Amino acid sequence: MAWTDTDARVPVNDLSRAEDLDELADRARDVILSGRYLDGNEVRGLEGDLTAHGLGHAVAVGNGTDALELALRAVGCVAGDSILTAANAGFYASTAILRIGAFPTYIDVDPTTAAISPSTVLSMRGLPAAVVVTHLYGLLADIEPIAEWCHAQDIPLVEDCAQALGARRGGKLAGTFGDAAACSFYPTKNLGALGDGGAVLSVNPEIAQRARSLRQYGWDERNVVTQHGGRNSRLDELQAAFLRHRLPRLDGLNTTRRGILARYAEALPEMAGRLLWRPDESCTGHLAIVVTRDRDRFRRTLGAGGIDTAIHYPVPDHRQPLWRGTFPPLPETEALCEHVVTLPCFPGMTEDEIGRVCAALGRTR
Ligand SMILES: *Cc1c(COP(=O)(O)O)cnc(C)c1O
């Protein structure tokens, strides 16, 4: 069945389908009438809910990039530090590292997980001041051996869980393997707000306490500044209330996303490419990523079937123009950036839309 002009295109994402509109409107009304818009019960409640969910101590902040920066500062990173990170993850960690006055040391990723791996970590020269592991596309990285190595070397490990909130292995959640973690509640994330938001997570109460101080001017108690590197990065009560409504649904939403990926995995011809996913809880299905040989041709075939696609991410961090070419090559990272393509994947997709993506995938052989 061919796509015709009368069919709507299948979007990569569509947040306007908000199926929880009435509940969100009720929550917004309660917050508005509470007269308290920052630092109130909803933010404290959300932090408690994240802890009860199994994510350690939680400190709500303004966005995911701030969460990364404050997590790095809270584990002790300072200006001049070398911080190990991947170069295929949208420049978020690089932004946080640069904000501290530290500098990123990029290492290559494993093409099966799209993340840095134990062998790529061990291949680097010299020791970094800290390591950032980004669980990209919702795939929990091979993080246990990295965590062990960091622990043995006394190097703090920070996880970027922005795309992997709810991913787990052996019952252990992404965000609880390292010393601290950052998550984002950007609207398209699996746990999304209706605006910016993020959180620092840590199983270590002292690290969480430092992040708590840093998000509000470096205060110890009100108006008493005890820490360098503080700022204002608050989550507001409205967003916290929306997120508290959505958190209990996170696991279900992740399962729905994984179900969509399972359909794509079945429909994708082997010769056309490979889908980066896993059929278990170590994958949140944040993005449906295909690694394909001829990306332009693949996108044209899908586009002709009415299917929108995107690229996450087209330019690796170490090749961004601001550097003016100072980094050595990273072959796997660069190959992924040239060959990844993102398919539509979001919980509100209709059966018809999923079927149309699958049919178009069948034509990519
Ligand atoms: C979205 C995202 C961030 C940043 O979150 P913001 O809330 O947009 O600042 C960081 N890391 C990854 C991997 C992300 O996907």
mmCIF file of C-alpha atoms and ligand atoms in Angstrom:
data_model
loop_
_atom_site.group_PDB
_atom_site.id
_atom_site.type_symbol
_atom_site.label_atom_id
_atom_site.label_comp_id
_atom_site.label_asym_id
_atom_site.label_seq_id
_atom_site.Cartn_x
_atom_site.Cartn_y
_atom_site.Cartn_z
ATOM 1 C CA MET A 1 0.000 0.000 0.000
ATOM 2 C CA ALA A 2 1.549 3.285 -1.081
ATOM 3 C CA TRP A 3 1.431 6.525 0.831
ATOM 4 C CA THR A 4 -0.967 9.030 -0.667
ATOM 5 C CA ASP A 5 -1.227 12.788 -0.241
ATOM 6 C CA THR A 6 -4.417 12.391 1.773
ATOM 7 C CA ASP A 7 -2.605 10.532 4.587
ATOM 8 C CA ALA A 8 -0.985 12.616 7.294
ATOM 9 C CA ARG A 9 2.746 12.072 7.598
ATOM 10 C CA VAL A 10 3.996 10.002 10.525
ATOM 11 C CA PRO A 11 5.964 12.430 12.739
ATOM 12 C CA VAL A 12 9.123 11.481 14.627
ATOM 13 C CA ASN A 13 7.312 12.657 17.778
ATOM 14 C CA ASP A 14 4.052 14.439 18.611
ATOM 15 C CA LEU A 15 3.641 15.811 22.124
ATOM 16 C CA SER A 16 0.318 17.506 21.367
ATOM 17 C CA ARG A 17 -1.457 14.165 21.774
ATOM 18 C CA ALA A 18 -1.113 14.546 25.594
ATOM 19 C CA GLU A 19 -3.518 11.844 26.712
ATOM 20 C CA ASP A 20 -3.330 13.069 30.308
ATOM 21 C CA LEU A 21 -4.587 16.591 29.551
ATOM 22 C CA ASP A 22 -7.377 16.606 32.150
ATOM 23 C CA GLU A 23 -5.164 15.323 34.963
ATOM 24 C CA LEU A 24 -2.442 17.835 34.099
ATOM 25 C CA ALA A 25 -4.960 20.667 34.011
ATOM 26 C CA ASP A 26 -6.209 19.632 37.484
ATOM 27 C CA ARG A 27 -2.666 19.587 38.834
ATOM 28 C CA ALA A 28 -1.902 22.986 37.317
ATOM 29 C CA ARG A 29 -5.023 24.436 38.937
ATOM 30 C CA ASP A 30 -3.990 23.099 42.357
ATOM 31 C CA VAL A 31 -0.519 24.641 42.016
ATOM 32 C CA ILE A 32 -1.888 27.987 40.848
ATOM 33 C CA LEU A 33 -4.257 28.128 43.808
ATOM 34 C CA SER A 34 -1.508 27.103 46.254
ATOM 35 C CA GLY A 35 0.206 30.465 45.751
ATOM 36 C CA ARG A 36 3.584 28.729 45.893
ATOM 37 C CA TYR A 37 5.453 28.394 42.601
ATOM 38 C CA LEU A 38 9.018 27.522 43.643
ATOM 39 C CA ASP A 39 10.572 25.482 46.473
ATOM 40 C CA GLY A 40 7.282 24.028 47.615
ATOM 41 C CA ASN A 41 5.561 20.732 48.260
ATOM 42 C CA GLU A 42 5.522 19.580 44.645
ATOM 43 C CA VAL A 43 9.293 19.853 44.155
ATOM 44 C CA ARG A 44 9.954 18.193 47.508
ATOM 45 C CA GLY A 45 7.307 15.612 46.659
ATOM 46 C CA LEU A 46 8.882 14.855 43.273
ATOM 47 C CA GLU A 47 12.308 14.412 44.886
ATOM 48 C CA GLY A 48 10.749 11.982 47.360
ATOM 49 C CA ASP A 49 8.948 10.135 44.566
ATOM 50 C CA LEU A 50 12.193 9.731 42.576
ATOM 51 C CA THR A 51 13.874 8.326 45.691
ATOM 52 C CA ALA A 52 10.948 5.958 46.318
ATOM 53 C CA HIS A 53 11.217 4.856 42.674
ATOM 54 C CA GLY A 54 14.730 3.551 43.478
ATOM 55 C CA LEU A 55 16.826 6.420 42.132
ATOM 56 C CA GLY A 56 18.687 7.459 45.287
ATOM 57 C CA HIS A 57 18.674 11.014 46.603
ATOM 58 C CA ALA A 58 17.189 13.464 44.109
ATOM 59 C CA VAL A 59 17.779 17.190 43.669
ATOM 60 C CA ALA A 60 15.438 18.841 41.164
ATOM 61 C CA VAL A 61 17.066 21.514 38.979
ATOM 62 C CA GLY A 62 16.248 23.719 35.991
ATOM 63 C CA ASN A 63 17.266 21.368 33.153
ATOM 64 C CA GLY A 64 19.347 18.322 32.295
ATOM 65 C CA THR A 65 22.468 20.212 31.292
ATOM 66 C CA ASP A 66 22.511 22.037 34.638
ATOM 67 C CA ALA A 67 22.029 18.653 36.300
ATOM 68 C CA LEU A 68 25.153 17.360 34.526
ATOM 69 C CA GLU A 69 27.159 20.422 35.517
ATOM 70 C CA LEU A 70 26.034 20.349 39.152
ATOM 71 C CA ALA A 71 26.588 16.574 39.365
ATOM 72 C CA LEU A 72 30.151 17.029 38.098
ATOM 73 C CA ARG A 73 30.781 19.871 40.550
ATOM 74 C CA ALA A 74 29.209 17.886 43.390
ATOM 75 C CA VAL A 75 31.614 14.962 42.826
ATOM 76 C CA GLY A 76 34.509 17.420 42.989
ATOM 77 C CA CYS A 77 35.273 18.517 39.418
ATOM 78 C CA VAL A 78 36.927 21.930 39.102
ATOM 79 C CA ALA A 79 38.391 24.183 36.419
ATOM 80 C CA GLY A 80 41.290 22.613 34.550
ATOM 81 C CA ASP A 81 40.146 19.022 35.072
ATOM 82 C CA SER A 82 40.166 16.502 32.247
ATOM 83 C CA ILE A 83 36.794 14.744 32.103
ATOM 84 C CA LEU A 84 36.362 11.594 30.040
ATOM 85 C CA THR A 85 33.247 11.436 27.878
ATOM 86 C CA ALA A 86 31.797 10.176 24.613
ATOM 87 C CA ALA A 87 31.625 12.465 21.572
ATOM 88 C CA ASN A 88 28.394 11.159 20.024
ATOM 89 C CA ALA A 89 25.869 12.449 22.577
ATOM 90 C CA GLY A 90 24.734 15.863 21.412
ATOM 91 C CA PHE A 91 27.353 18.056 23.176
ATOM 92 C CA TYR A 92 25.353 18.076 26.447
ATOM 93 C CA ALA A 93 28.153 16.678 28.617
ATOM 94 C CA SER A 94 30.651 18.833 26.743
ATOM 95 C CA THR A 95 28.565 21.932 27.542
ATOM 96 C CA ALA A 96 28.480 21.036 31.246
ATOM 97 C CA ILE A 97 32.221 20.317 31.298
ATOM 98 C CA LEU A 98 33.045 23.629 29.602
ATOM 99 C CA ARG A 99 30.805 25.532 32.054
ATOM 100 C CA ILE A 100 33.041 24.291 34.880
ATOM 101 C CA GLY A 101 36.166 25.425 33.058
ATOM 102 C CA ALA A 102 37.206 21.812 32.722
ATOM 103 C CA PHE A 103 37.914 20.186 29.355
ATOM 104 C CA PRO A 104 36.523 17.054 27.713
ATOM 105 C CA THR A 105 38.745 14.116 26.836
ATOM 106 C CA TYR A 106 36.872 12.167 24.190
ATOM 107 C CA ILE A 107 37.158 8.431 23.739
ATOM 108 C CA ASP A 108 35.504 6.221 21.168
ATOM 109 C CA VAL A 109 32.251 4.346 21.708
ATOM 110 C CA ASP A 110 31.282 0.707 21.267
ATOM 111 C CA PRO A 111 29.110 0.469 18.113
ATOM 112 C CA THR A 112 26.711 -2.031 19.729
ATOM 113 C CA THR A 113 25.827 0.188 22.718
ATOM 114 C CA ALA A 114 26.682 3.615 21.201
ATOM 115 C CA ALA A 115 28.329 4.356 24.564
ATOM 116 C CA ILE A 116 31.863 4.295 25.910
ATOM 117 C CA SER A 117 32.744 0.763 27.012
ATOM 118 C CA PRO A 118 35.161 -0.902 29.439
ATOM 119 C CA SER A 119 37.647 -1.548 26.626
ATOM 120 C CA THR A 120 37.486 1.990 25.242
ATOM 121 C CA VAL A 121 37.947 3.421 28.762
ATOM 122 C CA LEU A 122 41.010 1.243 29.329
ATOM 123 C CA SER A 123 42.476 2.243 25.959
ATOM 124 C CA MET A 124 42.897 5.889 26.940
ATOM 125 C CA ARG A 125 46.187 7.448 27.951
ATOM 126 C CA GLY A 126 46.471 9.144 31.345
ATOM 127 C CA LEU A 127 43.821 9.275 34.062
ATOM 128 C CA PRO A 128 40.875 11.693 33.954
ATOM 129 C CA ALA A 129 39.496 13.613 36.948
ATOM 130 C CA ALA A 130 36.068 12.102 36.305
ATOM 131 C CA VAL A 131 34.194 9.907 33.822
ATOM 132 C CA VAL A 132 30.795 10.607 32.248
ATOM 133 C CA VAL A 133 28.857 7.639 30.871
ATOM 134 C CA THR A 134 25.917 8.618 28.650
ATOM 135 C CA HIS A 135 23.311 5.881 28.282
ATOM 136 C CA LEU A 136 22.467 6.939 24.741
ATOM 137 C CA TYR A 137 19.159 6.325 22.947
ATOM 138 C CA GLY A 138 17.842 4.663 26.117
ATOM 139 C CA LEU A 139 20.334 1.778 26.048
ATOM 140 C CA LEU A 140 21.911 1.088 29.416
ATOM 141 C CA ALA A 141 25.681 1.120 28.767
ATOM 142 C CA ASP A 142 28.029 -1.707 29.798
ATOM 143 C CA ILE A 143 28.615 0.307 32.933
ATOM 144 C CA GLU A 144 29.308 -2.207 35.724
ATOM 145 C CA PRO A 145 32.979 -2.862 34.767
ATOM 146 C CA ILE A 146 33.500 0.891 34.200
ATOM 147 C CA ALA A 147 32.065 1.608 37.657
ATOM 148 C CA GLU A 148 34.367 -1.008 39.174
ATOM 149 C CA TRP A 149 37.397 0.442 37.429
ATOM 150 C CA CYS A 150 36.512 4.018 38.459
ATOM 151 C CA HIS A 151 36.014 2.899 42.038
ATOM 152 C CA ALA A 152 39.397 1.143 42.109
ATOM 153 C CA GLN A 153 41.105 4.271 40.692
ATOM 154 C CA ASP A 154 39.152 6.615 42.990
ATOM 155 C CA ILE A 155 37.774 8.458 39.939
ATOM 156 C CA PRO A 156 34.202 9.732 40.238
ATOM 157 C CA LEU A 157 31.683 8.390 37.741
ATOM 158 C CA VAL A 158 28.704 10.463 36.580
ATOM 159 C CA GLU A 159 25.899 8.917 34.532
ATOM 160 C CA ASP A 160 23.872 10.851 31.983
ATOM 161 C CA CYS A 161 20.421 9.239 32.241
ATOM 162 C CA ALA A 162 18.548 11.834 30.206
ATOM 163 C CA GLN A 163 17.516 9.192 27.668
ATOM 164 C CA ALA A 164 17.563 6.148 29.941
ATOM 165 C CA LEU A 165 15.416 6.946 32.956
ATOM 166 C CA GLY A 166 13.862 3.678 34.081
ATOM 167 C CA ALA A 167 16.388 1.421 32.315
ATOM 168 C CA ARG A 168 17.628 -1.325 34.612
ATOM 169 C CA ARG A 169 19.791 -4.435 34.719
ATOM 170 C CA GLY A 170 19.539 -6.994 37.490
ATOM 171 C CA GLY A 171 16.946 -4.741 39.141
ATOM 172 C CA LYS A 172 19.443 -1.845 39.351
ATOM 173 C CA LEU A 173 18.349 1.400 37.727
ATOM 174 C CA ALA A 174 20.365 3.646 35.414
ATOM 175 C CA GLY A 175 21.550 6.491 37.613
ATOM 176 C CA THR A 176 22.510 4.281 40.563
ATOM 177 C CA PHE A 177 25.711 2.706 39.181
ATOM 178 C CA GLY A 178 27.948 5.754 39.537
ATOM 179 C CA ASP A 179 28.604 8.425 42.172
ATOM 180 C CA ALA A 180 26.038 10.799 40.732
ATOM 181 C CA ALA A 181 23.722 11.042 37.748
ATOM 182 C CA ALA A 182 21.860 13.628 35.732
ATOM 183 C CA CYS A 183 18.443 13.298 34.192
ATOM 184 C CA SER A 184 16.413 15.673 32.038
ATOM 185 C CA PHE A 185 12.673 16.256 31.952
ATOM 186 C CA TYR A 186 12.810 18.030 28.573
ATOM 187 C CA PRO A 187 9.363 17.498 26.995
ATOM 188 C CA THR A 188 10.449 14.755 24.559
ATOM 189 C CA LYS A 189 12.220 12.678 27.222
ATOM 190 C CA ASN A 190 10.545 9.486 28.483
ATOM 191 C CA LEU A 191 9.580 11.356 31.651
ATOM 192 C CA GLY A 192 8.826 14.744 30.111
ATOM 193 C CA ALA A 193 7.588 18.006 31.616
ATOM 194 C CA LEU A 194 5.782 20.813 29.767
ATOM 195 C CA GLY A 195 8.957 22.871 29.788
ATOM 196 C CA ASP A 196 12.515 22.568 31.065
ATOM 197 C CA GLY A 197 13.473 20.445 34.046
ATOM 198 C CA GLY A 198 16.105 18.058 35.340
ATOM 199 C CA ALA A 199 17.468 16.370 38.433
ATOM 200 C CA VAL A 200 20.763 15.378 40.011
ATOM 201 C CA LEU A 201 20.607 11.877 41.461
ATOM 202 C CA SER A 202 23.046 10.283 43.881
ATOM 203 C CA VAL A 203 23.097 7.314 46.184
ATOM 204 C CA ASN A 204 25.582 9.312 48.284
ATOM 205 C CA PRO A 205 23.821 11.789 50.614
ATOM 206 C CA GLU A 206 26.840 14.117 50.820
ATOM 207 C CA ILE A 207 27.051 14.466 47.041
ATOM 208 C CA ALA A 208 23.301 15.100 46.881
ATOM 209 C CA GLN A 209 23.623 17.719 49.611
ATOM 210 C CA ARG A 210 26.360 19.522 47.651
ATOM 211 C CA ALA A 211 24.186 19.550 44.533
ATOM 212 C CA ARG A 212 21.300 20.880 46.642
ATOM 213 C CA SER A 213 23.473 23.736 47.827
ATOM 214 C CA LEU A 214 24.874 24.461 44.348
ATOM 215 C CA ARG A 215 21.436 24.763 42.751
ATOM 216 C CA GLN A 216 20.692 27.676 45.055
ATOM 217 C CA TYR A 217 23.670 30.089 45.137
ATOM 218 C CA GLY A 218 25.924 27.703 47.106
ATOM 219 C CA TRP A 219 23.843 28.243 50.222
ATOM 220 C CA ASP A 220 24.286 26.012 53.216
ATOM 221 C CA GLU A 221 21.371 27.521 55.021
ATOM 222 C CA ARG A 222 19.403 30.508 53.767
ATOM 223 C CA ASN A 223 21.738 33.386 52.818
ATOM 224 C CA VAL A 224 24.839 31.559 54.099
ATOM 225 C CA VAL A 225 27.151 30.729 51.178
ATOM 226 C CA THR A 226 29.549 27.854 51.806
ATOM 227 C CA GLN A 227 30.323 26.572 48.301
ATOM 228 C CA HIS A 228 31.989 27.815 45.143
ATOM 229 C CA GLY A 229 30.248 27.271 41.821
ATOM 230 C CA GLY A 230 26.700 27.900 43.037
ATOM 231 C CA ARG A 231 23.973 29.320 40.856
ATOM 232 C CA ASN A 232 20.227 29.486 40.528
ATOM 233 C CA SER A 233 18.856 26.372 38.851
ATOM 234 C CA ARG A 234 15.410 25.561 40.185
ATOM 235 C CA LEU A 235 12.571 23.397 38.966
ATOM 236 C CA ASP A 236 9.183 25.080 39.366
ATOM 237 C CA GLU A 237 6.158 23.686 41.182
ATOM 238 C CA LEU A 238 4.042 23.346 38.023
ATOM 239 C CA GLN A 239 6.593 21.135 36.280
ATOM 240 C CA ALA A 240 7.144 19.123 39.456
ATOM 241 C CA ALA A 241 3.381 18.528 39.756
ATOM 242 C CA PHE A 242 3.162 17.356 36.118
ATOM 243 C CA LEU A 243 6.143 15.066 36.605
ATOM 244 C CA ARG A 244 4.680 13.566 39.787
ATOM 245 C CA HIS A 245 1.619 12.657 37.776
ATOM 246 C CA ARG A 246 3.702 11.029 35.049
ATOM 247 C CA LEU A 247 6.400 9.208 37.070
ATOM 248 C CA PRO A 248 4.152 6.240 38.040
ATOM 249 C CA ARG A 249 3.502 5.730 34.304
ATOM 250 C CA LEU A 250 7.182 5.755 33.304
ATOM 251 C CA ASP A 251 7.710 1.974 33.271
ATOM 252 C CA GLY A 252 4.539 1.444 31.263
ATOM 253 C CA LEU A 253 5.501 4.125 28.746
ATOM 254 C CA ASN A 254 8.959 2.586 28.357
ATOM 255 C CA THR A 255 7.349 -0.818 27.713
ATOM 256 C CA THR A 256 5.123 0.751 25.047
ATOM 257 C CA ARG A 257 8.164 2.291 23.350
ATOM 258 C CA ARG A 258 9.990 -1.068 23.460
ATOM 259 C CA GLY A 259 6.947 -2.685 21.873
ATOM 260 C CA ILE A 260 7.228 -0.276 18.937
ATOM 261 C CA LEU A 261 10.932 -1.114 18.596
ATOM 262 C CA ALA A 262 10.114 -4.834 18.557
ATOM 263 C CA ARG A 263 7.827 -4.239 15.574
ATOM 264 C CA TYR A 264 10.523 -2.273 13.747
ATOM 265 C CA ALA A 265 13.151 -4.941 14.497
ATOM 266 C CA GLU A 266 10.910 -7.500 12.836
ATOM 267 C CA ALA A 267 10.137 -5.298 9.810
ATOM 268 C CA LEU A 268 13.665 -4.038 9.117
ATOM 269 C CA PRO A 269 15.380 -6.112 6.388
ATOM 270 C CA GLU A 270 18.754 -7.331 7.645
ATOM 271 C CA MET A 271 20.622 -5.903 4.661
ATOM 272 C CA ALA A 272 19.116 -2.418 5.195
ATOM 273 C CA GLY A 273 20.649 -1.895 8.630
ATOM 274 C CA ARG A 274 20.484 -2.767 12.321
ATOM 275 C CA LEU A 275 18.190 -1.351 14.980
ATOM 276 C CA LEU A 276 19.918 -0.224 18.193
ATOM 277 C CA TRP A 277 17.665 -1.765 20.819
ATOM 278 C CA ARG A 278 17.265 -4.628 23.264
ATOM 279 C CA PRO A 279 14.039 -6.478 24.072
ATOM 280 C CA ASP A 280 14.493 -6.143 27.842
ATOM 281 C CA GLU A 281 14.353 -3.562 30.619
ATOM 282 C CA SER A 282 17.904 -2.343 29.930
ATOM 283 C CA CYS A 283 16.390 -0.386 27.014
ATOM 284 C CA THR A 284 13.876 2.447 27.451
ATOM 285 C CA GLY A 285 13.170 2.848 23.738
ATOM 286 C CA HIS A 286 13.855 6.570 23.977
ATOM 287 C CA LEU A 287 14.740 6.804 20.286
ATOM 288 C CA ALA A 288 14.316 4.302 17.453
ATOM 289 C CA ILE A 289 17.758 4.346 15.862
ATOM 290 C CA VAL A 290 18.735 2.440 12.741
ATOM 291 C CA VAL A 291 22.373 2.210 11.689
ATOM 292 C CA THR A 292 22.133 2.017 7.921
ATOM 293 C CA ARG A 293 24.681 1.904 5.142
ATOM 294 C CA ASP A 294 23.226 4.424 2.722
ATOM 295 C CA ARG A 295 21.429 6.887 4.979
ATOM 296 C CA ASP A 296 20.250 9.281 2.282
ATOM 297 C CA ARG A 297 18.653 6.489 0.303
ATOM 298 C CA PHE A 298 17.076 4.989 3.450
ATOM 299 C CA ARG A 299 15.565 8.356 4.407
ATOM 300 C CA ARG A 300 14.275 8.928 0.878
ATOM 301 C CA THR A 301 12.510 5.562 0.885
ATOM 302 C CA LEU A 302 10.857 6.297 4.232
ATOM 303 C CA GLY A 303 10.029 9.860 3.237
ATOM 304 C CA ALA A 304 8.306 8.596 0.075
ATOM 305 C CA GLY A 305 6.167 6.421 2.368
ATOM 306 C CA GLY A 306 5.114 9.449 4.410
ATOM 307 C CA ILE A 307 7.463 8.676 7.300
ATOM 308 C CA ASP A 308 9.451 11.508 8.884
ATOM 309 C CA THR A 309 12.971 10.772 10.125
ATOM 310 C CA ALA A 310 15.654 12.715 12.021
ATOM 311 C CA ILE A 311 19.341 12.394 12.918
ATOM 312 C CA HIS A 312 20.602 12.126 16.502
ATOM 313 C CA TYR A 313 23.276 13.494 16.210
ATOM 314 C CA PRO A 314 24.783 14.680 12.946
ATOM 315 C CA VAL A 315 28.023 16.276 14.235
ATOM 316 C CA PRO A 316 30.206 14.569 16.859
ATOM 317 C CA ASP A 317 31.383 16.765 19.740
ATOM 318 C CA HIS A 318 35.058 16.572 18.757
ATOM 319 C CA ARG A 319 34.238 17.817 15.240
ATOM 320 C CA GLN A 320 32.157 20.826 16.304
ATOM 321 C CA PRO A 321 33.405 24.021 14.656
ATOM 322 C CA LEU A 322 34.190 25.751 17.976
ATOM 323 C CA TRP A 323 37.248 23.504 18.491
ATOM 324 C CA ARG A 324 38.880 24.369 15.149
ATOM 325 C CA GLY A 325 40.078 20.794 14.736
ATOM 326 C CA THR A 326 42.176 19.975 17.780
ATOM 327 C CA PHE A 327 41.082 16.386 18.461
ATOM 328 C CA PRO A 328 42.312 13.051 17.083
ATOM 329 C CA PRO A 329 39.842 10.920 15.116
ATOM 330 C CA LEU A 330 37.316 8.585 16.769
ATOM 331 C CA PRO A 331 36.437 6.056 14.036
ATOM 332 C CA GLU A 332 33.383 4.347 15.616
ATOM 333 C CA THR A 333 31.913 7.648 16.799
ATOM 334 C CA GLU A 334 32.305 9.254 13.379
ATOM 335 C CA ALA A 335 30.884 6.186 11.592
ATOM 336 C CA LEU A 336 27.785 6.248 13.831
ATOM 337 C CA CYS A 337 27.227 9.957 13.228
ATOM 338 C CA GLU A 338 27.278 9.313 9.483
ATOM 339 C CA HIS A 339 24.997 6.277 9.531
ATOM 340 C CA VAL A 340 22.363 6.709 12.264
ATOM 341 C CA VAL A 341 18.797 7.651 11.427
ATOM 342 C CA THR A 342 15.901 8.143 13.860
ATOM 343 C CA LEU A 343 12.449 6.661 13.171
ATOM 344 C CA PRO A 344 9.152 7.798 14.728
ATOM 345 C CA CYS A 345 8.755 6.356 18.250
ATOM 346 C CA PHE A 346 6.517 7.768 20.974
ATOM 347 C CA PRO A 347 3.864 6.290 23.267
ATOM 348 C CA GLY A 348 0.897 7.978 21.512
ATOM 349 C CA MET A 349 1.645 6.439 18.083
ATOM 350 C CA THR A 350 -1.371 4.770 16.551
ATOM 351 C CA GLU A 351 -1.433 1.180 15.329
ATOM 352 C CA ASP A 352 -1.911 2.548 11.803
ATOM 353 C CA GLU A 353 1.198 4.730 12.094
ATOM 354 C CA ILE A 354 3.342 1.881 13.429
ATOM 355 C CA GLY A 355 2.102 -0.303 10.585
ATOM 356 C CA ARG A 356 2.968 2.339 8.014
ATOM 357 C CA VAL A 357 6.526 2.680 9.371
ATOM 358 C CA CYS A 358 6.914 -1.108 9.246
ATOM 359 C CA ALA A 359 5.624 -1.232 5.664
ATOM 360 C CA ALA A 360 8.075 1.493 4.640
ATOM 361 C CA LEU A 361 10.920 -0.341 6.399
ATOM 362 C CA GLY A 362 10.073 -3.376 4.295
ATOM 363 C CA ARG A 363 10.772 -1.317 1.186
ATOM 364 C CA THR A 364 14.308 -0.350 2.288
ATOM 365 C CA ARG A 365 15.897 -3.636 1.213
HETATM 366 C C1 LIG B 1 18.288 16.008 26.591
HETATM 367 C C2 LIG B 1 19.640 15.555 27.015
HETATM 368 C C3 LIG B 1 20.437 16.299 27.899
HETATM 369 C C4 LIG B 1 20.148 17.700 28.306
HETATM 370 O O1 LIG B 1 18.949 17.944 28.857
HETATM 371 P P1 LIG B 1 18.323 19.433 28.797
HETATM 372 O O2 LIG B 1 17.207 19.310 29.784
HETATM 373 O O3 LIG B 1 17.869 19.655 27.398
HETATM 374 O O4 LIG B 1 19.382 20.385 29.238
HETATM 375 C C5 LIG B 1 21.638 15.750 28.327
HETATM 376 N N1 LIG B 1 22.051 14.559 27.892
HETATM 377 C C6 LIG B 1 21.337 13.824 27.019
HETATM 378 C C7 LIG B 1 21.868 12.505 26.588
HETATM 379 C C8 LIG B 1 20.111 14.295 26.554
HETATM 380 O O5 LIG B 1 19.411 13.546 25.691
#
